[in-house]
Coordinates of C-alpha atoms in Angstrom, one line a residue:
X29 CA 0.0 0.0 0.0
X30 CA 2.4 2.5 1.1
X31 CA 4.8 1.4 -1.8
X32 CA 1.8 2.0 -4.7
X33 CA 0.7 5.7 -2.6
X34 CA 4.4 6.8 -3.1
X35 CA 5.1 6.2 -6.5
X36 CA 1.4 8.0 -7.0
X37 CA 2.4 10.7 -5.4
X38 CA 6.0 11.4 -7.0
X39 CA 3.8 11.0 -10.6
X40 CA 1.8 13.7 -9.1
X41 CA 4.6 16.1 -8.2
X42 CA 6.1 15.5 -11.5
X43 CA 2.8 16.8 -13.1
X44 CA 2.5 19.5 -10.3
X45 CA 5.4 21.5 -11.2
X46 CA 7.2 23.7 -9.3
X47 CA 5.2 24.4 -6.6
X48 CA 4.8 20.9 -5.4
X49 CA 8.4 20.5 -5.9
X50 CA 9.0 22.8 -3.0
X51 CA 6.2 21.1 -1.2
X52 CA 7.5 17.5 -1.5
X53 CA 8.8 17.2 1.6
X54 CA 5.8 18.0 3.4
X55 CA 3.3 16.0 1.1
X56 CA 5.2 13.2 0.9
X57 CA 5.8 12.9 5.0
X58 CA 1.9 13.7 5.2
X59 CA 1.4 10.0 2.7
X60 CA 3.5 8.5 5.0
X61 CA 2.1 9.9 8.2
X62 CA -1.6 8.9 7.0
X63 CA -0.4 5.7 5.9
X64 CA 1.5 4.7 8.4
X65 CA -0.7 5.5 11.3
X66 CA -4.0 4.3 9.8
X67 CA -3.6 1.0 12.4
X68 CA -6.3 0.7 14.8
X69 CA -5.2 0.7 18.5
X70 CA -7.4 -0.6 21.0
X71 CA -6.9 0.5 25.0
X72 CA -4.0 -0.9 27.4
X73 CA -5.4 -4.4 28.6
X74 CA -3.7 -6.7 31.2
X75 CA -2.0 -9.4 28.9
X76 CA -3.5 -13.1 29.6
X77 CA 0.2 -15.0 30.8
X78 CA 0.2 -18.3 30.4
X79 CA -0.1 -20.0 34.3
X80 CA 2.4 -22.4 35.3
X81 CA 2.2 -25.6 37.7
X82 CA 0.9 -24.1 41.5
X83 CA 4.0 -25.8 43.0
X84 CA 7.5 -27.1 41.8
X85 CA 7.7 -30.9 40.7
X86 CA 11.7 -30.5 41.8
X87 CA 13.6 -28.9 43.8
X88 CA 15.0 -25.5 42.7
X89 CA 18.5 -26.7 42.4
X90 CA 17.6 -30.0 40.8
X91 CA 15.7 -27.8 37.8
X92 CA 17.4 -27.2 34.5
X93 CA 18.4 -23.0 34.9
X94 CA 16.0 -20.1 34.3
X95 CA 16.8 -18.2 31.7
X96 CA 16.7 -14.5 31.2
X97 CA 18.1 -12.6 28.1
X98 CA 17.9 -9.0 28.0
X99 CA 19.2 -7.4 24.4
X100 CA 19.8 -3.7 24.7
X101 CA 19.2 -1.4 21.5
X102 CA 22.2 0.6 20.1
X103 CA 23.7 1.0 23.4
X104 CA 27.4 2.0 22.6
X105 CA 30.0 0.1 24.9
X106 CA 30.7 3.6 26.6
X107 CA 27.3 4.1 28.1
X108 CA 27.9 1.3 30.4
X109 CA 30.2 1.8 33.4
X110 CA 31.2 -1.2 33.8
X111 CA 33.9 -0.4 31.5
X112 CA 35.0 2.6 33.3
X113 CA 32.8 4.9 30.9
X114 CA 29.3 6.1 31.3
X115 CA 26.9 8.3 29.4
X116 CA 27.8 12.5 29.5
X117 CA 31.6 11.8 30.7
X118 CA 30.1 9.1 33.4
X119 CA 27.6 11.4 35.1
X120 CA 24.5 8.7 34.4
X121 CA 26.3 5.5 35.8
X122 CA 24.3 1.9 35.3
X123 CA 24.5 0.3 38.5
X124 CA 22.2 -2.8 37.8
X125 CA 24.1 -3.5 34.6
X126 CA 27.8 -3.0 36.7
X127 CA 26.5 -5.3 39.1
X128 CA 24.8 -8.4 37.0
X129 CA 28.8 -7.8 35.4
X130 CA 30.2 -8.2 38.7
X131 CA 28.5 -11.3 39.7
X132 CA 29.7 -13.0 36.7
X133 CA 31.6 -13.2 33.7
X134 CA 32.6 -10.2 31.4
X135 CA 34.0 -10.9 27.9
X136 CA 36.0 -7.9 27.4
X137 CA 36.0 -9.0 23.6
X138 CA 32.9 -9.4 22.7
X139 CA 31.1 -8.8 19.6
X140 CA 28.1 -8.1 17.2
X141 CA 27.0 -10.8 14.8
X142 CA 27.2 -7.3 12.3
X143 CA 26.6 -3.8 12.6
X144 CA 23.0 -3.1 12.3
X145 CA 20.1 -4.7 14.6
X146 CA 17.9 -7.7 13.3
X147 CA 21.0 -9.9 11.4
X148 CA 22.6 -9.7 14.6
X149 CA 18.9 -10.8 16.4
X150 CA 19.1 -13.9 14.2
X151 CA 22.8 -14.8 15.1
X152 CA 21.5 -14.7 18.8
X153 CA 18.4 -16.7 18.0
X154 CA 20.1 -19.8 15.5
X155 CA 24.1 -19.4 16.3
X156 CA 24.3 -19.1 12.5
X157 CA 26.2 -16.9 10.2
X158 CA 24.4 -15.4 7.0
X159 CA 26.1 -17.4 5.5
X160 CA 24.2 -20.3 6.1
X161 CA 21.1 -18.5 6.6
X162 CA 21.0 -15.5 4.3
X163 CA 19.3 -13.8 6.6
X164 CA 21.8 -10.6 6.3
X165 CA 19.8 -7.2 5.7
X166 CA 18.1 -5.6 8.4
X167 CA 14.3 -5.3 7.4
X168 CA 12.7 -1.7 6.7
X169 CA 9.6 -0.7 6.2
X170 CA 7.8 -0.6 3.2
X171 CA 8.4 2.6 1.7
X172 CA 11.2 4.0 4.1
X173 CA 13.5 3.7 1.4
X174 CA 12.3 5.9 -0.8
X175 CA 11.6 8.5 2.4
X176 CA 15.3 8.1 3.4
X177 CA 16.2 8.9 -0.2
X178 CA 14.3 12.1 -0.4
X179 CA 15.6 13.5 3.3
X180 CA 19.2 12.4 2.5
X181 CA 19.7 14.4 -0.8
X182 CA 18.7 17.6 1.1
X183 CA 20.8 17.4 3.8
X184 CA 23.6 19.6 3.5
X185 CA 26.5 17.6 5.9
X186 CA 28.9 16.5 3.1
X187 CA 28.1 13.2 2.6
X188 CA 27.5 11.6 -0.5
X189 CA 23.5 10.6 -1.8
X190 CA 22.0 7.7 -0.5
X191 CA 21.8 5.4 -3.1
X192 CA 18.3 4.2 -4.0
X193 CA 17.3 1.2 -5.8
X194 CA 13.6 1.2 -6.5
X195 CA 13.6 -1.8 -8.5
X196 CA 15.1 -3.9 -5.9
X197 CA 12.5 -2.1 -3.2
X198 CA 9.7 -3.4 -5.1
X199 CA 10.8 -7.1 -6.0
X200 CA 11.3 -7.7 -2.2
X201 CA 8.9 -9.1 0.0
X202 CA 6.5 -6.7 1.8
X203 CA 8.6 -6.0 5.3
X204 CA 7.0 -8.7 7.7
X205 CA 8.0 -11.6 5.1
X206 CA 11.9 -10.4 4.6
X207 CA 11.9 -12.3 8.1
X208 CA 14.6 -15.8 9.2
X209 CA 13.0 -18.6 7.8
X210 CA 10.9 -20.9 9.3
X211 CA 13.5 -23.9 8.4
X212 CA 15.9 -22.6 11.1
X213 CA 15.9 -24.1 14.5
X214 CA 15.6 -21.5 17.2
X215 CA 17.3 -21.2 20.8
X216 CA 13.5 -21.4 21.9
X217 CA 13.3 -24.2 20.0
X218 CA 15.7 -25.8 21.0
X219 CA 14.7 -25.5 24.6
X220 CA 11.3 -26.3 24.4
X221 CA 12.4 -29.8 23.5
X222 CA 13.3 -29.8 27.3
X223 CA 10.6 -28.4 29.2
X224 CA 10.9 -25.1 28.8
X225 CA 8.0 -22.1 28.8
X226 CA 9.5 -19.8 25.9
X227 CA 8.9 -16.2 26.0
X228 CA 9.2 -13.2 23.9
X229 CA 8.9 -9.7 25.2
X230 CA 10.0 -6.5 23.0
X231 CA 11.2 -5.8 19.8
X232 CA 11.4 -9.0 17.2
X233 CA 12.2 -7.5 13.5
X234 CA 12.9 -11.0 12.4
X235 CA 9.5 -10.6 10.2
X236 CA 6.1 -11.7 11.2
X237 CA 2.9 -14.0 10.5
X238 CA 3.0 -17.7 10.3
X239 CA 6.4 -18.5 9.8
X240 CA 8.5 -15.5 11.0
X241 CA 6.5 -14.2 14.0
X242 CA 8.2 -15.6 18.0
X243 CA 5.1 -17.6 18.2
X244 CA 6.3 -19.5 14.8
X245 CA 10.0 -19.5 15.7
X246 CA 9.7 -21.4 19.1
X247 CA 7.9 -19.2 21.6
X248 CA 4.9 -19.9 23.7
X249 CA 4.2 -16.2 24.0
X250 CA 5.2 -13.0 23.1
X251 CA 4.5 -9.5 23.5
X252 CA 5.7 -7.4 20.8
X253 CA 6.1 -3.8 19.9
X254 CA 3.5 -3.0 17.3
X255 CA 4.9 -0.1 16.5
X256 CA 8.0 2.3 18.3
X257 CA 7.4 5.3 19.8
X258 CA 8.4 4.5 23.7
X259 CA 5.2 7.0 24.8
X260 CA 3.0 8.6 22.3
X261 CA 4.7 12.0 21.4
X262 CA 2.2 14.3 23.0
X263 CA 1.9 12.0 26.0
X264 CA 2.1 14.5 29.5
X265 CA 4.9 12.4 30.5
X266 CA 7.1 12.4 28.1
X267 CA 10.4 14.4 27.0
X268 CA 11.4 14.1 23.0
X269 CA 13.8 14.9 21.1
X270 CA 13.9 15.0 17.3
X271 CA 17.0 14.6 15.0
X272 CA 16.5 17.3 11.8
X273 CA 20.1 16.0 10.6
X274 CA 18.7 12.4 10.3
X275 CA 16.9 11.4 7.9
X276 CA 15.9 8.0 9.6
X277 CA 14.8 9.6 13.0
X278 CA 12.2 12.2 10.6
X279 CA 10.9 9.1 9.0
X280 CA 10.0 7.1 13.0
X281 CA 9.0 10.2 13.9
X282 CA 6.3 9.9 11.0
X283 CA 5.5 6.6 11.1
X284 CA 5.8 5.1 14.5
X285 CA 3.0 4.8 16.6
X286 CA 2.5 3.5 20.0
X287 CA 1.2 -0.2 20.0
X288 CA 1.6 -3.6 21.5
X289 CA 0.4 -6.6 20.5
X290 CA -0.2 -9.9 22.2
X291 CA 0.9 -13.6 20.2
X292 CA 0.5 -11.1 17.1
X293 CA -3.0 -10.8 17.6
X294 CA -4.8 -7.1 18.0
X295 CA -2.5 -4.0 18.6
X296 CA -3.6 -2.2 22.2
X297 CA -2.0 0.7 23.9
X298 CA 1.4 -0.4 26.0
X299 CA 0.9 0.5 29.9
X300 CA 3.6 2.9 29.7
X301 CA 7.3 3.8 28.9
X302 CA 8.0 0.7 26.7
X303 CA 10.8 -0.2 28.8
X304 CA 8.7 0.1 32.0
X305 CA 6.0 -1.5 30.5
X306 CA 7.9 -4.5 29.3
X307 CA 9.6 -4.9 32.7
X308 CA 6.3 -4.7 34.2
X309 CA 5.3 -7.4 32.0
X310 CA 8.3 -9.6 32.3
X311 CA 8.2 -9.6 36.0
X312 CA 4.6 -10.9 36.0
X313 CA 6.5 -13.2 33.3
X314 CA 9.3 -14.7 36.0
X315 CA 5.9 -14.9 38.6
X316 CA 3.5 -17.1 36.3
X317 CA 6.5 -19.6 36.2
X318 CA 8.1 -20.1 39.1
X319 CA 7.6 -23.4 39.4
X320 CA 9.1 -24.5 36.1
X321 CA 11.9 -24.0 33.9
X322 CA 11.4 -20.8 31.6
X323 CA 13.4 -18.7 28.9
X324 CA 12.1 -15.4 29.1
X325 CA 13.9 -13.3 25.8
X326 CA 13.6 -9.4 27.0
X327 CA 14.3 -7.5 23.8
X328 CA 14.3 -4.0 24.7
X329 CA 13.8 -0.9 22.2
X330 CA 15.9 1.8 24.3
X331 CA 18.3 3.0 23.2
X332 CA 17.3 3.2 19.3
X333 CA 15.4 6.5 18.1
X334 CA 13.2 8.0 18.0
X335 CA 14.7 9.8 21.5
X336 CA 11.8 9.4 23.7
X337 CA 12.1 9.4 27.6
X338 CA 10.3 10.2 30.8
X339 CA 10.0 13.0 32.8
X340 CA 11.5 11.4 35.7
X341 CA 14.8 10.0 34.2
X342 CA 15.2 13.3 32.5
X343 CA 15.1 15.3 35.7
X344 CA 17.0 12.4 37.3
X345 CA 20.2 13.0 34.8
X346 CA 20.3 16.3 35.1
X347 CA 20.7 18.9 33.1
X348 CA 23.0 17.9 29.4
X349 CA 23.7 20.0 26.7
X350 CA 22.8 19.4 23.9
X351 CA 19.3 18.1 24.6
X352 CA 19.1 15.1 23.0
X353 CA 22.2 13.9 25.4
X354 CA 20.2 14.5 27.7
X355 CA 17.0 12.5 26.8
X356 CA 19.6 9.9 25.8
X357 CA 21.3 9.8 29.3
X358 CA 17.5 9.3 30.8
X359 CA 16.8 6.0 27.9
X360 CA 20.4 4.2 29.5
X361 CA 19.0 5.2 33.1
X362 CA 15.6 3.5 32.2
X363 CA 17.1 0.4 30.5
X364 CA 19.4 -0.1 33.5
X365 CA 16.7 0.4 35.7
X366 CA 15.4 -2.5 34.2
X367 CA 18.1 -4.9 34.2
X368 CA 18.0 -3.7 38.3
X369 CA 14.4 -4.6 38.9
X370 CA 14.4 -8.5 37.2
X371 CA 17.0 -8.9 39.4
X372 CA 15.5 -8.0 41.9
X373 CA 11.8 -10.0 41.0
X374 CA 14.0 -12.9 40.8
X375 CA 15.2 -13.0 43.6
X376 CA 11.9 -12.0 45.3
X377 CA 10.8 -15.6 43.8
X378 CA 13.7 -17.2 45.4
X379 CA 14.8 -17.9 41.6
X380 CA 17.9 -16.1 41.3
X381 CA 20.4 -18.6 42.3
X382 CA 19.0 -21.5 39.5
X383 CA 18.9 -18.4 36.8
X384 CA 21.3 -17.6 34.1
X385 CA 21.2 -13.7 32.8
X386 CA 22.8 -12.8 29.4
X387 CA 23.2 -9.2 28.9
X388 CA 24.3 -7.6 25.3
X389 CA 23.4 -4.8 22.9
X390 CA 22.4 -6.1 19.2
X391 CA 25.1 -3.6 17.9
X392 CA 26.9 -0.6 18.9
X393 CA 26.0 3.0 19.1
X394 CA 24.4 4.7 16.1
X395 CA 26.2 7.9 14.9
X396 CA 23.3 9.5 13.4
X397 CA 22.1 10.2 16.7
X398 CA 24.8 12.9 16.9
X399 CA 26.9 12.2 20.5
X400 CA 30.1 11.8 20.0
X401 CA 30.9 9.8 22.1
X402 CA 29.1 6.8 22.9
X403 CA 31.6 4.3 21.7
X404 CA 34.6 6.0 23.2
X405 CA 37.1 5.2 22.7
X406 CA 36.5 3.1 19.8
X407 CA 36.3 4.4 16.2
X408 CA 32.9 4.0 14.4
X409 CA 29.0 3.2 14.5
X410 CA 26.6 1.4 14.1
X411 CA 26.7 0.6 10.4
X412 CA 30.6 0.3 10.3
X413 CA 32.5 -2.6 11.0
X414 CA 34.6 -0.7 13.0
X415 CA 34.9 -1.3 16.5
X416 CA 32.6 1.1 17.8
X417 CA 30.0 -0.7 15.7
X418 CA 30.4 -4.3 16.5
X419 CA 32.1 -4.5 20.0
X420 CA 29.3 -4.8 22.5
X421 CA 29.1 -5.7 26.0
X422 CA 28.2 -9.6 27.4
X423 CA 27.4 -10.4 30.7
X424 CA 26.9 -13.8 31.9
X425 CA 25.7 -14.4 34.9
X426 CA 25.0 -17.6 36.9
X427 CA 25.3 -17.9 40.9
X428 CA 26.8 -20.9 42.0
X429 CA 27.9 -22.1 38.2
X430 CA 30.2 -19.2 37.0
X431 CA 32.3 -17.1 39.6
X432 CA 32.0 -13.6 40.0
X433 CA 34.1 -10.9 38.8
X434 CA 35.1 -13.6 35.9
X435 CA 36.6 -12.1 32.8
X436 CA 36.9 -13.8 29.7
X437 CA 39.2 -11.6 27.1
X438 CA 39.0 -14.4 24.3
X439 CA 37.1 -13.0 21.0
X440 CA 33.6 -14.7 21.3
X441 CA 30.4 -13.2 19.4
X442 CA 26.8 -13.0 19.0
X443 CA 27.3 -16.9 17.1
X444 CA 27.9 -18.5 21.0
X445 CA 24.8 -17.2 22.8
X446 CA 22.4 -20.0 21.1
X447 CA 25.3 -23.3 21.9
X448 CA 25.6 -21.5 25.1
X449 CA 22.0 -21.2 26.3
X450 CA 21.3 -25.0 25.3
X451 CA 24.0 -26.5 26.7
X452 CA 22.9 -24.7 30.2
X453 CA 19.5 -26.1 29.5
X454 CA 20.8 -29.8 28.6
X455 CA 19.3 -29.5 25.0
X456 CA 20.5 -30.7 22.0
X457 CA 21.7 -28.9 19.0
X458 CA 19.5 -29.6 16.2
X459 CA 21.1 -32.7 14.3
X460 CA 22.2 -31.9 10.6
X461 CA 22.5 -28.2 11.3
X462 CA 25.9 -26.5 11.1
X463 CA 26.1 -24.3 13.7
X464 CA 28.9 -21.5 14.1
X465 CA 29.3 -20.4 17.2
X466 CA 30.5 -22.5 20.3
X467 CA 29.4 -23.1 24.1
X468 CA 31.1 -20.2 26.0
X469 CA 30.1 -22.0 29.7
X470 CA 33.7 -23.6 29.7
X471 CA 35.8 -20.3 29.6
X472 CA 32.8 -18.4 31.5
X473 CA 32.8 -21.4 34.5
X474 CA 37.0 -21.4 34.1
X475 CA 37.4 -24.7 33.0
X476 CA 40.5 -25.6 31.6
X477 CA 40.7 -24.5 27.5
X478 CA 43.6 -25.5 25.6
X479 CA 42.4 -23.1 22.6
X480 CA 40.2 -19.9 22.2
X481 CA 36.4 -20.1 21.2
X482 CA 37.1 -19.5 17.3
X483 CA 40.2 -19.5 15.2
X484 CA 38.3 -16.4 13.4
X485 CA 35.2 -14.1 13.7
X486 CA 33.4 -12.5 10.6
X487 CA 31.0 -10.1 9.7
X488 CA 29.4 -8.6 6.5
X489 CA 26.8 -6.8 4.4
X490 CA 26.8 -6.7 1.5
X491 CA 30.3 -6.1 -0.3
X492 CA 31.6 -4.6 3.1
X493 CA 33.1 -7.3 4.8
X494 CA 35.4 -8.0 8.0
X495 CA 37.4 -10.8 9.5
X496 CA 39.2 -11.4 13.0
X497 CA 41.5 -13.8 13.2
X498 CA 44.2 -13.6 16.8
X499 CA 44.4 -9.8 17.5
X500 CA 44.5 -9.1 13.2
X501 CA 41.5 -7.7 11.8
X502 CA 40.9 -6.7 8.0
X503 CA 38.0 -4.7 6.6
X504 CA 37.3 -5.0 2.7
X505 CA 35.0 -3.2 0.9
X506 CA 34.0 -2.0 -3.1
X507 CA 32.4 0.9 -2.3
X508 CA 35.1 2.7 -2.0
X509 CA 37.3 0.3 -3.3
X510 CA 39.5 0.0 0.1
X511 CA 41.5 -2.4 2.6
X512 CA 41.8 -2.1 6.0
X513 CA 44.2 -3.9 8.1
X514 CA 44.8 -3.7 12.1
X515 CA 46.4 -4.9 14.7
X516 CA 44.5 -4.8 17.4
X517 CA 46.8 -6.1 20.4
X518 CA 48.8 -2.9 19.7
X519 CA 46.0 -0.5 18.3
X520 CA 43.0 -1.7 19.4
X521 CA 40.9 1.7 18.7
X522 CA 42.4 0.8 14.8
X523 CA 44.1 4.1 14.2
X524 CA 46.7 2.9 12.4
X525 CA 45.8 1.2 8.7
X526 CA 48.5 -1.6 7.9
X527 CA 47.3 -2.7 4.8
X528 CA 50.1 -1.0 2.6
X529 CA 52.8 -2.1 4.7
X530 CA 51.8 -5.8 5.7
X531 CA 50.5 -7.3 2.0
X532 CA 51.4 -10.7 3.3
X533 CA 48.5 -10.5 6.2
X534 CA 46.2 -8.8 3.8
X535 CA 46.5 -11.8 1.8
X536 CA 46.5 -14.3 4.7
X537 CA 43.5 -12.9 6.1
X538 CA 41.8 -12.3 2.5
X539 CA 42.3 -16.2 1.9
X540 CA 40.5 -16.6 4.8
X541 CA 37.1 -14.5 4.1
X542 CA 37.1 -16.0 0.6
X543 CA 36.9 -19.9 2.4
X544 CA 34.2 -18.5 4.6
X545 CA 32.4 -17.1 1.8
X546 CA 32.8 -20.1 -0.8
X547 CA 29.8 -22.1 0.1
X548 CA 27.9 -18.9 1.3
X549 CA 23.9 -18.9 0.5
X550 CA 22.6 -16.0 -1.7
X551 CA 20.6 -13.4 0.8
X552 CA 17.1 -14.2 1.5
X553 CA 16.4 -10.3 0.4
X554 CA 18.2 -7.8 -1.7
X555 CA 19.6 -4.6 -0.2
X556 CA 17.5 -1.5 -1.1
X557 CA 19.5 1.3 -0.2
X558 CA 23.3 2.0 -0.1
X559 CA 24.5 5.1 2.4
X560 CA 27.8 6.6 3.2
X561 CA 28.8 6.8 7.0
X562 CA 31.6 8.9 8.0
X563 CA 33.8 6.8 10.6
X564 CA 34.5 9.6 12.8
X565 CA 32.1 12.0 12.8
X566 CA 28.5 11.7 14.0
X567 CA 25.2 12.9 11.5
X568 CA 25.2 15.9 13.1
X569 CA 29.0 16.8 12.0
X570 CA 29.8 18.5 8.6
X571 CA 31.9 15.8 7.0
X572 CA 34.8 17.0 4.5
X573 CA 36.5 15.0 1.2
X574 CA 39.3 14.3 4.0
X575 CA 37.3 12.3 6.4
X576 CA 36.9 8.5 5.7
X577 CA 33.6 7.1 4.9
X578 CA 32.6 3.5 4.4
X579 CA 29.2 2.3 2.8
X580 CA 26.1 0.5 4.4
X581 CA 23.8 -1.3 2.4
X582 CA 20.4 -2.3 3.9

């Protein structure tokens, strides 16, 4: 629908002339505004859990673990001080995050399965590279690609156009079928097969309906965001801030609306702040099932735009200049708040010492947000296969099992969270499956390991492609035509390009991304759009022909 209004609509500038040229803008955000919001939202309702068993068949320490997976949004690895950082020069602190850390094991290397959010989602979920899957594009909405297209060319920051392919845009499936196949096997999947109650609460964007939705892909429930705005923009509680330099931020802002939806069924009104909500939620999750073995997969939207937070965490931070640091400051408070309070629920159940808790973030902090630095000190965003966009923070924790203040420095990714989870629960990988990623519990528990998790990590999209193999890590790309090459034991914030002077590690390394990529699966999807990111400077920077810039496609 919104594809067909679109291309109506650009006919009818054409044959409008001038002055609808100079009115574009506004008509074509109107289309998309009207279109967009035209879903009918019924009133907050209390969702109908699933009940568990009354009493335990087991003793708590006989069960198989609990297990609780919360997946931030875009939070850079210097908003969490943990790693001596912390949002605004570490005024706003997360002291539930720094303390699920501390009781357990920190891999100090730990990384995206890419740069952008729903790939990385299916890494987590299957412990499979694209590769194999071809799940490797993040999903946009239908019609955002031609919306980022207009925005981008009028922005006046340096960059180069967004490159538009409309052809491609309309061969593709309609958004909620560019989802991960219904063929792969699922962490929830694969713990169902052992008793488990599988939950989904939060963001999904691994496609929807029959075969794509949570409730297809392994989970008993979910609870999804309909839509994304974290409060409805006019709400009396709410503090926003809007990103004119970004063209993606003025395209949420026009289509998002404030929804829920229970097992995909009718969208409602979320009972508040989405992360509030959804801890609300999740809490009453953890009580329903006391008495048996659950996976409860928290998937929160925070830190991702639009910038949307409370009253209260904004006042709590303090006043930030510029604003939107500010409201940003207040989204990391609420998300750690979170983290704080199912913590706390568990252990109010008397659950906490039979659960494990996996923190991450899906990928690192997004530059077009325009703060500098929230992946300080690392170079890059989200969208880069710099550091700053794939190095992200993992947190195991798991009383009894893995000691606290454990840190792993070994290179481990997104890949090992599936292998991990199931051998916790005593399930089975499914048979016939190549998986890629490995069981972390021996190096998180400190069993003896005569070799690190991989010989080599890899990520890619597209043409823009990266390898790590030891403390060496190459970048290649077509567009621009370059090479990157860095040690990282000596320059891990990858200042220093050795590409020129170390041809014999470009070509090692090279040999070794071609061998990955020699048996790889076409994408399930095409990439629509093709965008320039400068590596250095945020959207809100001017960006000159001296600053580097690497290309996203999505």
């Amino acid at each position: 629908m919104i594809k067909k209004l679109l291309i109506a609509l650009f006919a009818l500038l054409i044959v409008g002339g001038a002055a609808g040229w100079v009115f574009r803008k506004d008509i074509i955000l109107f289309a998309v505004t009207s279109v967009g919001k035209n879903n009918a939202i019924a009133e907050t309702r209390p969702v109908p859990w699933m009940t568990g068993p009354t009493a335990a068949n087991a003793p708590l320490e006989t069960r198989p673990p609990n297990i609780v997976f919360i997946i931030a949004d875009d939070m850079g690895i210097n908003d969490i001080s943990t790693f001596g950082g912390g949002v605004a020069g570490g005024r706003v602190p997360t002291p539930n995050i720094d303390r699920l850390a501390a009781q357990g094991a920190v891999f100090t290397q730990a990384y995206a399965g890419t740069a952008t959010c729903a790939p990385s989602r299916a890494m987590m979920m299957t412990g499979r590279y694209p590769t194999r899957t071809g799940f490797e594009f993040t999903p946009t909405p239908d019609g955002m690609g031609r919306i980022l297209k207009l925005f981008s060319d009028d922005m006046d920051n340096g960059l180069p156009p967004l490159e538009y392919d409309a052809a491609v845009d309309e061969a593709n499936p309609t958004y909620n079928q560019q989802g991960l196949p219904g063929s792969e096997v699922t962490v929830a999947e694969m713990l169902k097969t052992v008793g488990y109650h599988t939950v989904h609460i939060g963001k999904w964007h691994l496609g929807l309906g029959p075969e794509y939705g949570p409730n297809a892909q392994g989970f008993d429930e979910s609870l999804l965001m309909a839509s994304a705005l974290h409060l409805p923009a006019n709400d009396p509680n709410v503090v926003n801030a809007r990103l004119p330099f970004d063209p993606i931020d003025i395209f949420l802002w026009a289509r998002l609306q404030f929804a829920a939806a229970y097992n995909e069924g009718e969208w409602f009104k979320p009972g508040g702040y989405l992360a509030d909500y959804w801890t609300d939620e999740a809490i009453k999750v953890i009580r329903e099932n006391r008495n048996r073995p659950f996976f409860l997969n928290v998937a929160h939207w925070g830190v991702h735009t639009p910038l949307q937070a409370t009253k209260e965490d904004f006042e709590a931070v303090g006043p930030m200049e510029p604003r939107r640091l500010q409201v940003y400051a207040a989204m990391v408070r609420s998300i750690d708040r979170s983290v704080g309070r199912i913590m706390e629920a568990l252990e109010a159940e008397g659950l906490a010492e039979n659960t494990i808790i996996v923190f991450t973030s899906d990928n690192g902090g997004a530059g077009y947000i325009g703060l500098p630095e929230v992946n300080k000190p690392y170079r890059g965003w989200k969208m880069t296969l710099f550091e700053g966009g794939i190095k992200v923070p993992l947190f195991i924790s798991w009383p009894g099992r893995i000691q606290p203040g454990s840190t792993i420095p070994a290179p481990v990714g997104h890949i090992d969270i599936t292998p991990t989870l199931a051998a916790a629960a005593g399930a089975s990988l499914p048979q016939g499956v190549a998986i890629d990623g490995v069981d972390l519990l021996p190096h998180a528990m400190g069993a003896p390991v005569t070799a690190p998790p991989h010989e080599a990590l890899f990520w890619q999209s597209g043409d823009y492609k990266a390898v790590r193999q030891g403390d060496w890590k190459l970048q290649v790309s077509d567009m621009p035509a370059k090479t990157w090459l860095y040690d990282l034991a000596s320059d891990p914030t990858e200042k220093t390009n050795l590409s020129a002077s170390r041809p014999d590690k470009v070509a090692e390394l090279t040999e070794v991304l071609r061998r990955h990529h020699e048996d790889a699966v076409p994408s399930l999807y095409k990439a629509t759009v093709k965008g320039a990111i400068a590596v250095d400077k945020t959207a809100a920077d001017e960006v000159g022909p001296e600053d580097e810039m690497v290309y996203w496609p999505n």
